[in-house]
Coordinates of C-alpha atoms in Angstrom, one line a residue:
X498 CA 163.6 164.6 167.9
X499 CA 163.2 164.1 171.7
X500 CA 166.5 164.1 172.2
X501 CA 167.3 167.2 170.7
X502 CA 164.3 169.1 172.3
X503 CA 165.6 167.7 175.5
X504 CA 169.4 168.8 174.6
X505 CA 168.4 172.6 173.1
X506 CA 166.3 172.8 177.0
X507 CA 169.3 172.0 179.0
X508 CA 171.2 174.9 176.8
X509 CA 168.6 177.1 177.3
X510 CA 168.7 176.8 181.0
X511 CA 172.4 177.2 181.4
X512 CA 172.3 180.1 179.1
X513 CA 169.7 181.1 181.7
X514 CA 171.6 180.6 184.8
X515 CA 174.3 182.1 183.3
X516 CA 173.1 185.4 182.2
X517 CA 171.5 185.5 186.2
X518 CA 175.2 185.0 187.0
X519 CA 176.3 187.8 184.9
X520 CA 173.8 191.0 186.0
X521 CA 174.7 189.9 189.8
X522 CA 178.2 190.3 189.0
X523 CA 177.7 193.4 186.8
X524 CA 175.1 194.8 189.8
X525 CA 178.3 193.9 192.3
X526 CA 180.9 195.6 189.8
X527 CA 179.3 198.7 190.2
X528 CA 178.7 198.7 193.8
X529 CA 181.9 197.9 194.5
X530 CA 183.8 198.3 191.1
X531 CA 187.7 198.4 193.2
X532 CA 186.9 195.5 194.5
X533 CA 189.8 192.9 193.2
X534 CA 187.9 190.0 194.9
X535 CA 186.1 189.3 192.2
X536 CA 188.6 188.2 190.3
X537 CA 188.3 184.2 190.3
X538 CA 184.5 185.1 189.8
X539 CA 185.6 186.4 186.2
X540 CA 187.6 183.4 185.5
X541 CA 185.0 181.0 186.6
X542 CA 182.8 183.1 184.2
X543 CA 185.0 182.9 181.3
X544 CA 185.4 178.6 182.4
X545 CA 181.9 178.6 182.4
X546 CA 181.8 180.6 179.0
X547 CA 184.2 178.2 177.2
X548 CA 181.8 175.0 178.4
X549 CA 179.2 176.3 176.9
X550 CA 180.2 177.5 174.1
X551 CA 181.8 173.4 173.7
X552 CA 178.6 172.3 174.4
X553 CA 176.9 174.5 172.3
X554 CA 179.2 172.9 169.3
X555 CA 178.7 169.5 170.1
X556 CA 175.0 169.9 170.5
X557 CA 174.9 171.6 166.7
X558 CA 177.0 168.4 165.3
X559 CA 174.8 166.2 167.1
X560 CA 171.7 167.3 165.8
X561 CA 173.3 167.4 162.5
X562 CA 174.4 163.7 162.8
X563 CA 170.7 163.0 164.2
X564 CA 169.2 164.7 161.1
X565 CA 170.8 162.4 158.8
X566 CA 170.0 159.8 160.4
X567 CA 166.6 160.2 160.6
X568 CA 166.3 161.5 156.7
X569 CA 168.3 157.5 156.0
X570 CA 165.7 156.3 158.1
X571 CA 163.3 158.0 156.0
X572 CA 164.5 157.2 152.6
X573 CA 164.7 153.3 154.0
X574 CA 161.0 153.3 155.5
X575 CA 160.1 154.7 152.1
X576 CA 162.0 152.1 150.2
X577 CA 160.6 149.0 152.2
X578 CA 157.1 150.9 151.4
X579 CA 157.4 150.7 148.0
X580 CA 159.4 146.8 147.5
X581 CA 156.2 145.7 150.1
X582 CA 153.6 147.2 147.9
X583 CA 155.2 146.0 145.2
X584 CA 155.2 142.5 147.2
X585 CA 151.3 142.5 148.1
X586 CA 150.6 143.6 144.0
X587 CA 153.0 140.5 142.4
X588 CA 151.0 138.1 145.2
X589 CA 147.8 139.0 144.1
X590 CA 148.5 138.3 140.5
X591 CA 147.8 134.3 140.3
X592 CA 150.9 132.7 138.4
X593 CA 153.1 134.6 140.4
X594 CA 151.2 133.3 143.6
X595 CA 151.2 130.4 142.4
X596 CA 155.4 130.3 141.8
X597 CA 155.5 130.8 145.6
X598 CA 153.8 128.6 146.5
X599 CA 155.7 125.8 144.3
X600 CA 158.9 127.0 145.4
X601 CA 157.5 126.7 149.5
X602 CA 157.0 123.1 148.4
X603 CA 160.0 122.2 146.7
X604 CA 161.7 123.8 149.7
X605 CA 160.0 121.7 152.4
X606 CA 160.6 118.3 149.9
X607 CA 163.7 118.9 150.1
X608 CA 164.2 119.8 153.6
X609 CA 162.5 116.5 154.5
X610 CA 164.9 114.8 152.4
X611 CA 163.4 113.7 149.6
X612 CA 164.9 112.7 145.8
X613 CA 163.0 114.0 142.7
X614 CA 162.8 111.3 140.6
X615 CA 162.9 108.8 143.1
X616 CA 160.9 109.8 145.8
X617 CA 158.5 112.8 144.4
X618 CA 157.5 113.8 140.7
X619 CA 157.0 117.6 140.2
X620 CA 154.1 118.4 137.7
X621 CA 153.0 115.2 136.3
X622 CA 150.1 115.1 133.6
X623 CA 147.4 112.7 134.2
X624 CA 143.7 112.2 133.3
X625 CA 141.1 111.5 136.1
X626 CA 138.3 108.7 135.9
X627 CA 136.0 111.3 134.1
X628 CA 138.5 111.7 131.2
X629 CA 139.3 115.2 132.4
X630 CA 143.7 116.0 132.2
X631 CA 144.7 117.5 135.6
X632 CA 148.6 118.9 136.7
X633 CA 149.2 118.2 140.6
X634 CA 151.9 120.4 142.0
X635 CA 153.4 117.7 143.5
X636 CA 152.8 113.4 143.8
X637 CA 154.8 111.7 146.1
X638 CA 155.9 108.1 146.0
X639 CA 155.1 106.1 149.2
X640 CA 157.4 103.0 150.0
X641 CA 154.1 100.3 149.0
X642 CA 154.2 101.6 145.8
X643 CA 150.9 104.4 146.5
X644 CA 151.4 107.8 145.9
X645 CA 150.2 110.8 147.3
X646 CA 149.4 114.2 145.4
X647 CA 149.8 117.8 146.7
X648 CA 148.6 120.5 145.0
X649 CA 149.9 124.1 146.3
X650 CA 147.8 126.6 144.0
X651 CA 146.1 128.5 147.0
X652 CA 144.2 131.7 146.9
X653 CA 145.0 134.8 149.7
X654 CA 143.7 137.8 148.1
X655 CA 141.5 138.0 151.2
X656 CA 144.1 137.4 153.8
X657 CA 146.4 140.0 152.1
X658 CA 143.9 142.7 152.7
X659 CA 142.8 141.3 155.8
X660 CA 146.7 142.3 156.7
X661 CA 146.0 145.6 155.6
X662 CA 143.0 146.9 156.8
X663 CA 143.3 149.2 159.8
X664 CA 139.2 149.0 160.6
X665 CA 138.6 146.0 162.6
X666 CA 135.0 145.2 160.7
X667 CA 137.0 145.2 157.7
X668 CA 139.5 143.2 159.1
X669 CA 137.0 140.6 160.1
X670 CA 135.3 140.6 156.6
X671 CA 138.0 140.0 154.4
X672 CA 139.1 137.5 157.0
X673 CA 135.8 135.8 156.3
X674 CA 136.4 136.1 152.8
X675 CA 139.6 134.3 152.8
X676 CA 138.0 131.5 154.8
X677 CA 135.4 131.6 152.1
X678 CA 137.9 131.6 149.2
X679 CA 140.5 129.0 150.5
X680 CA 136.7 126.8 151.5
X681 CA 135.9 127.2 147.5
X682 CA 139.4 126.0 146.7
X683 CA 138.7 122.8 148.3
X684 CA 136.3 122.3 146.2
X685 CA 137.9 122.4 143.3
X686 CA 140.6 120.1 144.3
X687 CA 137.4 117.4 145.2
X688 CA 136.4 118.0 141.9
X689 CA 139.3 117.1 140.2
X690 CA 139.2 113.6 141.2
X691 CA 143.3 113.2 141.6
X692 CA 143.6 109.8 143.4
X693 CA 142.0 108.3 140.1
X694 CA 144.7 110.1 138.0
X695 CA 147.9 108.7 140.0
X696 CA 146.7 104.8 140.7
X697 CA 147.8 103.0 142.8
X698 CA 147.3 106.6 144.9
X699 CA 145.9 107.4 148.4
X700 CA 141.9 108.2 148.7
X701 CA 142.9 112.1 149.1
X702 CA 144.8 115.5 147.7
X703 CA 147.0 117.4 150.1
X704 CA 146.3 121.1 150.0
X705 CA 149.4 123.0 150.8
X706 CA 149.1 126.3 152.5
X707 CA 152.2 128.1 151.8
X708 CA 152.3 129.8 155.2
X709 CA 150.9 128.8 159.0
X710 CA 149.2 131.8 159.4
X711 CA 146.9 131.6 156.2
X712 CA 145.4 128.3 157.5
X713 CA 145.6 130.1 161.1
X714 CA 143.3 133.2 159.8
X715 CA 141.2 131.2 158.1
X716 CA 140.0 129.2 161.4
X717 CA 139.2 132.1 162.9
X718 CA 136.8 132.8 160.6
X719 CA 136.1 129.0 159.7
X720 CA 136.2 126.5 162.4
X721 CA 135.5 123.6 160.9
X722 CA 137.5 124.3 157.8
X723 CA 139.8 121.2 158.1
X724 CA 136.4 118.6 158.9
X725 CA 135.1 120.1 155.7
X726 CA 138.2 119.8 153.6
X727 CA 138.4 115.6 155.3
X728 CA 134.6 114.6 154.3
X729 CA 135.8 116.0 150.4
X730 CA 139.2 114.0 150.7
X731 CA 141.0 116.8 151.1
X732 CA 143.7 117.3 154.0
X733 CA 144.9 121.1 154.0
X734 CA 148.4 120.8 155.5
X735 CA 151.0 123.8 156.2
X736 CA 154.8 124.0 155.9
X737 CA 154.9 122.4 159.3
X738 CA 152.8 119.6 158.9
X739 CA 153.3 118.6 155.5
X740 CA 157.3 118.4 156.3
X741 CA 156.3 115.9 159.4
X742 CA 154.2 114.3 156.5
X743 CA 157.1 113.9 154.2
X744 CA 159.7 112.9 156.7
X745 CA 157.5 109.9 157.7
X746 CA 157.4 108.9 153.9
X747 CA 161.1 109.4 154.1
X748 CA 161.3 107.5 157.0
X749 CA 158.8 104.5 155.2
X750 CA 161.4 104.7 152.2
X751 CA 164.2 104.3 154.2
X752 CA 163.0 101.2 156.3
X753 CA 161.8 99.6 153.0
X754 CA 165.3 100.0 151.6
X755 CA 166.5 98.2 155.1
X756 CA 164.2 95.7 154.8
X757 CA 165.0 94.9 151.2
X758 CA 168.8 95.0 151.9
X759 CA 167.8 92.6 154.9
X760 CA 166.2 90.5 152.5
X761 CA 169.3 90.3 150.4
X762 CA 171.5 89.5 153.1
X763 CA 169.1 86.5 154.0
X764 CA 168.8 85.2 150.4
X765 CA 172.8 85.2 150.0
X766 CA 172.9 83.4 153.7
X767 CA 171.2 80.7 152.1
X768 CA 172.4 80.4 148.7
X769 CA 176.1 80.2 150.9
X770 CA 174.8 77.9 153.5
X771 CA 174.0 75.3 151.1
X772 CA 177.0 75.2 148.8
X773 CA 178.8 75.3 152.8
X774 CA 176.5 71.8 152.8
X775 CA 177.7 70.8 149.2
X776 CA 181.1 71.8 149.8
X777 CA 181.3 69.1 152.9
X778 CA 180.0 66.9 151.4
X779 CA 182.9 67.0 148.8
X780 CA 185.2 67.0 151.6
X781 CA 183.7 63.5 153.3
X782 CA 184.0 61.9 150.2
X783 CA 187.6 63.0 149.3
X784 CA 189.1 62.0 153.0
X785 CA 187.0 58.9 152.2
X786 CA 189.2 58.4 149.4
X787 CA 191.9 59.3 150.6
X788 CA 192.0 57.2 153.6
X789 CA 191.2 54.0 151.2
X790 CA 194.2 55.3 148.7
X791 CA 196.8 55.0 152.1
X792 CA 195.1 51.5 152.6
X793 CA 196.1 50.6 149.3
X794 CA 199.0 51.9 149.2
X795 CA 200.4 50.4 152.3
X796 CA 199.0 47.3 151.3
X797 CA 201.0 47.5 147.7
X798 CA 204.3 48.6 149.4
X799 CA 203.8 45.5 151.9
X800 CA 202.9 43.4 148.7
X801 CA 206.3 44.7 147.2
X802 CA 208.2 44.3 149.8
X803 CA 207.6 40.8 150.5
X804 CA 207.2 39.2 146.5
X805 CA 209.7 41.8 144.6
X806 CA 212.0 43.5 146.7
X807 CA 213.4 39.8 148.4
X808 CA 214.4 38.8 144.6
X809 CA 215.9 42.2 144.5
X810 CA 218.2 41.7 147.1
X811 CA 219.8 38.6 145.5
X812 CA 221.0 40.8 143.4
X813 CA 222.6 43.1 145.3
X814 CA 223.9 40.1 147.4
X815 CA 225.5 38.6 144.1
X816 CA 227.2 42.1 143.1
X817 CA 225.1 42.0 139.7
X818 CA 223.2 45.3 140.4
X819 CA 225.2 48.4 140.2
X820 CA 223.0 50.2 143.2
X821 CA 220.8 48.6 145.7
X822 CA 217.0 49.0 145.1
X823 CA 215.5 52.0 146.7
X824 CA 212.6 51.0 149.2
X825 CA 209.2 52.9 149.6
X826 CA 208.4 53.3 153.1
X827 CA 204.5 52.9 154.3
X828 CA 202.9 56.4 154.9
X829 CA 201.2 56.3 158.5
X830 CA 198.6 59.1 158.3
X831 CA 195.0 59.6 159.3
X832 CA 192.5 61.1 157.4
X833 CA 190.6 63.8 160.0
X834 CA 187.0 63.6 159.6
X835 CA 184.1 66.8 160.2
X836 CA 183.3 67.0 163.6
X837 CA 180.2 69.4 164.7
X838 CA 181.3 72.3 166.6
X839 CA 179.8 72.5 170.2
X840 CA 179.5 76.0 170.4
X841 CA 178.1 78.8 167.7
X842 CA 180.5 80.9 166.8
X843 CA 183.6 79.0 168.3
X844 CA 187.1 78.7 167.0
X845 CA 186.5 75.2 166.0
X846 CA 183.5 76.2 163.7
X847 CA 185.4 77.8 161.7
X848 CA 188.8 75.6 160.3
X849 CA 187.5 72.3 161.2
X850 CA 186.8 71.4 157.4
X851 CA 190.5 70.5 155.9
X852 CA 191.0 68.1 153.9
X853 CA 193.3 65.5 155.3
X854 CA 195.8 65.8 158.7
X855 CA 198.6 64.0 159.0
X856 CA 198.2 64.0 163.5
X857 CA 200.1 67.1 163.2
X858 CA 203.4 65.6 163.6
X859 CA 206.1 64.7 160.7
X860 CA 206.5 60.8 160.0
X861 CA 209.4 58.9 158.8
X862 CA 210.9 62.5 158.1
X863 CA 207.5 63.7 156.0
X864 CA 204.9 65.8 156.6
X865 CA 202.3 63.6 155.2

């Protein structure tokens, strides 16, 4: 509306200046009305006309456009009036509260990267040491085994009409009020004994705040809100620092899992080292064996050849046999023994254990 007051003063003023312009022209018309010098003065008149009649135009659609404008601004500010009243009265009734504040948790479990069913339990039912059934919002399962329970059930009634009180006193009192009211909460959570419902669990409840600034308010009024929630075991975290809470469990779950697989890796070193140490043992023995068997067996062809195959021969030297005798040959081979390697991790570690090598080289047209 500024704008358009500032718009409708410039018109006024040229429709000022220009009806000055006219009487002098009209007051020099008659004094001189022969006068054809005043020609261009009529057409820069009639120019002059034109413009402001264009400009007169514009400013009308303008102000049109600018009214519409501000009546969708309107109808908008009235519409986000109405869905945040409507806001403020489903927060003040308690289960729907209470939904909001579960579904800040479950977002900020799983942002820290957390499995249901694995890592966190939503809801569980247990009973307490006095025999009493409590719900938790939330336990979650630390890497030892303990678990940790969060409950998100918090009251704001006072910090939602702290928000909209426009008199600072009353700002300040139902600021007080909330301290007061999210004070009595943690009490009730001490009450309900929750460590003894979840065993093995740690000695304390997590009280989520759904929002930084409900904690934040409540400090101003209440200082020493958090040392009085820690002497009743009860450690009221936001979104922030409950999601640097979970991500360390997340972080403890994941170095567990490393340390187990580690574990794993170890057992199945050892389990393979020793039948490695089984295993060549097998192999001495065998090239034991098979060194005495090429003993023997170049003993027996030696054996052969000097009480059987000279008989043989008279035969063949007589004409009797119808093709000479076919004569083994001795095998010269050596059986190659384990040898240590010198260096970890060498070429010769690994290949050294074979069973038997025949020098590398073919004998007597065999490879051994």
């Amino acid at each position: 509306m500024d704008a358009a007051s500032l718009l409708l003063g410039l018109l006024l003023g040229a429709l000022l200046a220009t009806a000055v312009t006219l009487g002098v022209v009209a007051l020099l018309g008659r004094r001189r009305p022969a006068d054809d010098g005043l020609e261009p003065v009529h057409e820069s008149l009639d120019h002059l006309h034109r413009l402001l009649a264009g400009m007169e135009r514009a400013r009308a659609t303008a102000h049109g456009e600018l009214r519409e404008q501000m009546g969708t601004v309107g109808s908008t500010s009235a519409q986000l009036k109405n869905e945040t009243a409507a806001l403020v009265t489903a927060l003040r009734t308690p289960h729907v509260r209470g939904r909001w504040g579960e579904v800040q948790l479950r977002r900020v479990v799983e942002v820290a990267g957390l499995l249901e069913h694995c890592d966190f339990v939503e809801q569980p039912s247990g009973t307490n040491d006095e025999g009493a059934g409590v719900r938790p919002d939330l336990v979650v399962t630390l890497a030892d085994g303990r678990q940790v329970v969060v409950d998100a059930k918090v009251p704001f009634t006072g910090y939602i009409e702290a928000v909209q009180a426009d008199d600072r006193d009353v700002r300040a009192q139902r600021i007080a009020m909330h301290a007061r009211q999210l004070r009595a909460h943690v009490d009730q959570l001490s009450a309900r004994h929750y460590p003894t419902a979840f065993r093995p669990a740690a000695p304390f409840t997590v009280l989520f705040v759904p929002s930084d600034g409900f904690l934040t308010t409540a400090l101003e009024a209440e200082p020493g809100l958090l040392e009085y929630g820690f002497a009743r075991d009860v450690v009221l975290a936001t979104p922030s620092t409950l999601l640097a809470l979970l991500r360390t469990v997340a972080y403890s779950w994941r170095q567990e899992r490393l340390a187990r697989d580690a574990d794993q890796v170890l057992e199945v070193g050892r389990k393979l080292h020793a039948r490695l140490s089984t295993l060549s043992g097998h192999l001495t023995r065998l090239g034991s064996a098979l060194s005495t068997t090429l003993t023997r067996y170049n003993e027996t062809v030696g054996s052969y050849e000097r009480s059987v195959l000279t008989a043989a021969r008279r035969f063949d030297d007589l004409g009797v046999a119808e093709a000479p005798v076919p004569e083994p040959q001795e095998i010269e081979a050596t059986v190659r023994t384990l040898r240590p390697a010198e260096v970890p991790g060498s070429p010769e570690t690994y290949g050294a254990v074979t069973p038997f090598d025949v020098a590398g080289r073919e004998r007597d047209g065999t490879s051994g």
